[in-house]
Amino acid sequence: MSEDARPGGSFFGRRRGKPLRAGRAATVAESYPRLRVEPNALPDDLAQLFPDGVREVRLEIGFGGAEHLLHRAQENPDVGFIGIEPFVDGLAKGVAGVERLGLTNVRLYDDDAIKLLDRLPSGSLAAVDLLYPDPWPKTRHWKRRFVSDENLRRLARVMKPGAPFRFASDIDSYVAWTLAHARRSPEFEWTAEAANDWREPWAGWPGTRYEAKAIREGRRGVYLTFRRI
């Protein structure tokens, strides 16, 4: 059985689309081994993953085309970023972007986020972003949504007190789902005080291609921030 057909499934769907162009494939083959986070060989201090030293480490789960990940890494050279993306095309964009921009504060992982989360040191992350994840819109697939009671407990374990968990989606049912799960969690609180706190993106938001596509199709994003208690 392939790992994409595991009993219970995973939060992501297919891992491969069209074959990578030869040049992009070569970049991934050459550079990804150096950038990859190895769950079974993590240091107690995640800052040691980054050669130039960082003051804190943040995680982005499912970085897609890597627009947000690369933007934040350029914006915050003293912060370490770990990006997770199982889809090969997205991973390749992340690797290529890191090389093109000469970033030393990004590390990547191409498998199920749960495998990494369960190995990260407790209280090691200053922020977690989950941006436009696969909504699994069919009711029978809702169990494959990343946001769940169990995964919120996983996030809470690895996040520092006060750290933000940011979630964005253009799918109303997933927004409601996430609000319901997070608001019943004893470890997170929703920070919104006014409508614009969830209607407007966060400061410095670069936008993503997925978001632009959703807007063209008449859907608007919702931007939720939860604080680790």
GROMACS .gro file of C-alpha atoms in nm:
model
  229
    1MET     CA    1   0.000   0.000   0.000
    2SER     CA    2   0.138   0.342  -0.088
    3GLU     CA    3   0.180   0.604   0.182
    4ASP     CA    4  -0.090   0.812   0.009
    5ALA     CA    5  -0.336   0.529   0.061
    6ARG     CA    6  -0.266   0.468   0.430
    7PRO     CA    7  -0.563   0.356   0.640
    8GLY     CA    8  -0.715   0.678   0.771
    9GLY     CA    9  -0.551   0.881   0.498
   10SER     CA   10  -0.344   1.194   0.548
   11PHE     CA   11  -0.410   1.567   0.541
   12PHE     CA   12  -0.279   1.590   0.183
   13GLY     CA   13  -0.394   1.426  -0.139
   14ARG     CA   14  -0.180   1.329  -0.436
   15ARG     CA   15   0.191   1.402  -0.414
   16ARG     CA   16   0.283   1.424  -0.782
   17GLY     CA   17   0.150   1.622  -1.076
   18LYS     CA   18   0.329   1.679  -1.405
   19PRO     CA   19   0.695   1.569  -1.412
   20LEU     CA   20   0.938   1.841  -1.308
   21ARG     CA   21   1.140   2.010  -1.580
   22ALA     CA   22   1.491   1.871  -1.602
   23GLY     CA   23   1.652   2.184  -1.457
   24ARG     CA   24   1.409   2.204  -1.166
   25ALA     CA   25   1.447   1.833  -1.096
   26ALA     CA   26   1.826   1.875  -1.089
   27THR     CA   27   1.798   2.165  -0.843
   28VAL     CA   28   1.583   1.955  -0.610
   29ALA     CA   29   1.815   1.655  -0.635
   30GLU     CA   30   2.119   1.869  -0.558
   31SER     CA   31   1.985   2.105  -0.293
   32TYR     CA   32   1.700   1.936  -0.110
   33PRO     CA   33   1.918   1.690   0.086
   34ARG     CA   34   2.096   1.990   0.240
   35LEU     CA   35   1.770   2.171   0.318
   36ARG     CA   36   1.572   1.873   0.445
   37VAL     CA   37   1.474   1.846   0.809
   38GLU     CA   38   1.524   1.493   0.939
   39PRO     CA   39   1.261   1.417   1.208
   40ASN     CA   40   1.477   1.149   1.369
   41ALA     CA   41   1.782   1.374   1.400
   42LEU     CA   42   1.645   1.701   1.537
   43PRO     CA   43   1.856   1.904   1.779
   44ASP     CA   44   1.706   2.003   2.113
   45ASP     CA   45   1.753   2.364   2.005
   46LEU     CA   46   1.600   2.405   1.658
   47ALA     CA   47   1.812   2.715   1.598
   48GLN     CA   48   2.097   2.474   1.533
   49LEU     CA   49   1.929   2.377   1.205
   50PHE     CA   50   2.025   2.715   1.063
   51PRO     CA   51   2.392   2.796   0.993
   52ASP     CA   52   2.376   3.169   1.062
   53GLY     CA   53   2.183   3.151   1.388
   54VAL     CA   54   1.824   3.263   1.445
   55ARG     CA   55   1.635   3.410   1.740
   56GLU     CA   56   1.325   3.192   1.695
   57VAL     CA   57   1.179   2.924   1.468
   58ARG     CA   58   0.842   2.925   1.290
   59LEU     CA   59   0.661   2.650   1.099
   60GLU     CA   60   0.445   2.665   0.786
   61ILE     CA   61   0.240   2.355   0.711
   62GLY     CA   62   0.161   2.303   0.342
   63PHE     CA   63   0.344   2.597   0.186
   64GLY     CA   64   0.207   2.538  -0.166
   65GLY     CA   65   0.390   2.760  -0.415
   66ALA     CA   66   0.614   2.891  -0.132
   67GLU     CA   67   0.518   3.255  -0.193
   68HIS     CA   68   0.441   3.322   0.173
   69LEU     CA   69   0.727   3.113   0.312
   70LEU     CA   70   0.991   3.282   0.097
   71HIS     CA   71   0.848   3.628   0.159
   72ARG     CA   72   0.853   3.585   0.537
   73ALA     CA   73   1.203   3.440   0.529
   74GLN     CA   74   1.332   3.741   0.333
   75GLU     CA   75   1.140   3.976   0.562
   76ASN     CA   76   1.286   3.817   0.878
   77PRO     CA   77   1.646   3.703   0.817
   78ASP     CA   78   1.698   3.647   1.191
   79VAL     CA   79   1.407   3.398   1.211
   80GLY     CA   80   1.430   3.033   1.112
   81PHE     CA   81   1.150   2.888   0.900
   82ILE     CA   82   1.058   2.524   0.854
   83GLY     CA   83   0.825   2.466   0.560
   84ILE     CA   84   0.633   2.143   0.505
   85GLU     CA   85   0.503   2.052   0.158
   86PRO     CA   86   0.439   1.692   0.046
   87PHE     CA   87   0.340   1.789  -0.310
   88VAL     CA   88   0.648   1.755  -0.528
   89ASP     CA   89   0.582   2.061  -0.744
   90GLY     CA   90   0.539   2.281  -0.437
   91LEU     CA   91   0.851   2.141  -0.274
   92ALA     CA   92   1.046   2.211  -0.594
   93LYS     CA   93   0.929   2.573  -0.592
   94GLY     CA   94   1.042   2.606  -0.234
   95VAL     CA   95   1.384   2.458  -0.302
   96ALA     CA   96   1.433   2.669  -0.614
   97GLY     CA   97   1.325   2.985  -0.431
   98VAL     CA   98   1.561   2.924  -0.140
   99GLU     CA   99   1.851   2.876  -0.384
  100ARG     CA  100   1.758   3.172  -0.605
  101LEU     CA  101   1.732   3.409  -0.306
  102GLY     CA  102   2.030   3.267  -0.121
  103LEU     CA  103   1.829   3.209   0.197
  104THR     CA  104   2.003   3.040   0.488
  105ASN     CA  105   1.708   3.060   0.729
  106VAL     CA  106   1.476   2.807   0.560
  107ARG     CA  107   1.459   2.432   0.603
  108LEU     CA  108   1.208   2.205   0.427
  109TYR     CA  109   1.025   1.876   0.480
  110ASP     CA  110   0.835   1.679   0.215
  111ASP     CA  111   0.627   1.431   0.413
  112ASP     CA  112   0.328   1.421   0.647
  113ALA     CA  113   0.342   1.708   0.896
  114ILE     CA  114   0.244   1.474   1.178
  115LYS     CA  115   0.571   1.281   1.144
  116LEU     CA  116   0.764   1.600   1.209
  117LEU     CA  117   0.533   1.746   1.472
  118ASP     CA  118   0.563   1.434   1.684
  119ARG     CA  119   0.943   1.472   1.687
  120LEU     CA  120   0.977   1.847   1.744
  121PRO     CA  121   1.092   1.954   2.091
  122SER     CA  122   0.818   2.078   2.322
  123GLY     CA  123   0.773   2.455   2.320
  124SER     CA  124   1.013   2.501   2.030
  125LEU     CA  125   0.802   2.703   1.783
  126ALA     CA  126   0.729   3.075   1.794
  127ALA     CA  127   0.446   3.054   1.536
  128VAL     CA  128   0.262   2.807   1.312
  129ASP     CA  129   0.090   2.893   0.983
  130LEU     CA  130  -0.166   2.677   0.801
  131LEU     CA  131  -0.264   2.874   0.491
  132TYR     CA  132  -0.531   2.763   0.246
  133PRO     CA  133  -0.503   2.393   0.330
  134ASP     CA  134  -0.689   2.129   0.132
  135PRO     CA  135  -1.049   2.170   0.256
  136TRP     CA  136  -1.158   1.813   0.181
  137PRO     CA  137  -1.508   1.949   0.104
  138LYS     CA  138  -1.692   1.616   0.089
  139THR     CA  139  -1.837   1.518   0.426
  140ARG     CA  140  -1.688   1.171   0.411
  141HIS     CA  141  -1.342   1.326   0.378
  142TRP     CA  142  -1.368   1.573   0.667
  143LYS     CA  143  -1.166   1.336   0.887
  144ARG     CA  144  -0.869   1.413   0.657
  145ARG     CA  145  -0.874   1.785   0.733
  146PHE     CA  146  -0.557   1.884   0.910
  147VAL     CA  147  -0.738   2.073   1.183
  148SER     CA  148  -0.859   1.822   1.440
  149ASP     CA  149  -0.866   1.793   1.816
  150GLU     CA  150  -0.564   1.562   1.804
  151ASN     CA  151  -0.360   1.786   1.575
  152LEU     CA  152  -0.439   2.095   1.782
  153ARG     CA  153  -0.296   1.909   2.080
  154ARG     CA  154   0.010   1.831   1.869
  155LEU     CA  155   0.050   2.198   1.779
  156ALA     CA  156   0.000   2.309   2.138
  157ARG     CA  157   0.278   2.081   2.258
  158VAL     CA  158   0.539   2.227   2.024
  159MET     CA  159   0.436   2.593   2.046
  160LYS     CA  160   0.561   2.845   2.299
  161PRO     CA  161   0.302   3.007   2.528
  162GLY     CA  162   0.160   3.311   2.349
  163ALA     CA  163   0.266   3.187   2.005
  164PRO     CA  164   0.014   3.249   1.722
  165PHE     CA  165  -0.144   2.975   1.514
  166ARG     CA  166  -0.261   3.140   1.191
  167PHE     CA  167  -0.515   2.977   0.961
  168ALA     CA  168  -0.647   3.101   0.625
  169SER     CA  169  -0.916   2.951   0.402
  170ASP     CA  170  -1.169   3.056   0.141
  171ILE     CA  171  -1.399   2.763   0.225
  172ASP     CA  172  -1.670   2.863   0.473
  173SER     CA  173  -1.725   2.512   0.604
  174TYR     CA  174  -1.355   2.472   0.686
  175VAL     CA  175  -1.344   2.812   0.856
  176ALA     CA  176  -1.641   2.713   1.073
  177TRP     CA  177  -1.482   2.373   1.137
  178THR     CA  178  -1.155   2.534   1.248
  179LEU     CA  179  -1.328   2.786   1.472
  180ALA     CA  180  -1.530   2.512   1.638
  181HIS     CA  181  -1.225   2.294   1.701
  182ALA     CA  182  -0.998   2.575   1.821
  183ARG     CA  183  -1.257   2.740   2.045
  184ARG     CA  184  -1.325   2.415   2.229
  185SER     CA  185  -0.954   2.356   2.276
  186PRO     CA  186  -0.830   2.448   2.625
  187GLU     CA  187  -0.492   2.537   2.473
  188PHE     CA  188  -0.590   2.802   2.217
  189GLU     CA  189  -0.789   3.124   2.221
  190TRP     CA  190  -0.919   3.320   1.921
  191THR     CA  191  -0.770   3.668   1.919
  192ALA     CA  192  -1.027   3.851   1.702
  193GLU     CA  193  -1.181   4.163   1.854
  194ALA     CA  194  -1.339   4.313   1.539
  195ALA     CA  195  -1.454   4.189   1.199
  196ASN     CA  196  -1.146   4.318   1.019
  197ASP     CA  197  -0.933   4.094   1.241
  198TRP     CA  198  -1.052   3.799   1.035
  199ARG     CA  199  -1.156   3.969   0.712
  200GLU     CA  200  -0.819   4.127   0.641
  201PRO     CA  201  -0.488   3.941   0.592
  202TRP     CA  202  -0.208   3.978   0.842
  203ALA     CA  203   0.047   4.259   0.819
  204GLY     CA  204   0.297   4.204   0.541
  205TRP     CA  205   0.079   3.942   0.370
  206PRO     CA  206   0.220   3.882   0.019
  207GLY     CA  207  -0.080   3.694  -0.122
  208THR     CA  208  -0.059   3.357  -0.291
  209ARG     CA  209  -0.154   3.224  -0.630
  210TYR     CA  210  -0.419   3.005  -0.472
  211GLU     CA  211  -0.569   3.305  -0.297
  212ALA     CA  212  -0.572   3.505  -0.623
  213LYS     CA  213  -0.749   3.218  -0.798
  214ALA     CA  214  -1.012   3.201  -0.522
  215ILE     CA  215  -1.076   3.575  -0.549
  216ARG     CA  216  -1.118   3.548  -0.927
  217GLU     CA  217  -1.374   3.276  -0.866
  218GLY     CA  218  -1.567   3.494  -0.621
  219ARG     CA  219  -1.441   3.354  -0.291
  220ARG     CA  220  -1.276   3.565  -0.024
  221GLY     CA  221  -1.027   3.444   0.231
  222VAL     CA  222  -1.082   3.440   0.604
  223TYR     CA  223  -0.777   3.492   0.827
  224LEU     CA  224  -0.796   3.349   1.177
  225THR     CA  225  -0.538   3.388   1.452
  226PHE     CA  226  -0.537   3.175   1.765
  227ARG     CA  227  -0.301   3.226   2.058
  228ARG     CA  228  -0.138   2.936   2.236
  229ILE     CA  229  -0.247   2.976   2.596
   0.00000   0.00000   0.00000
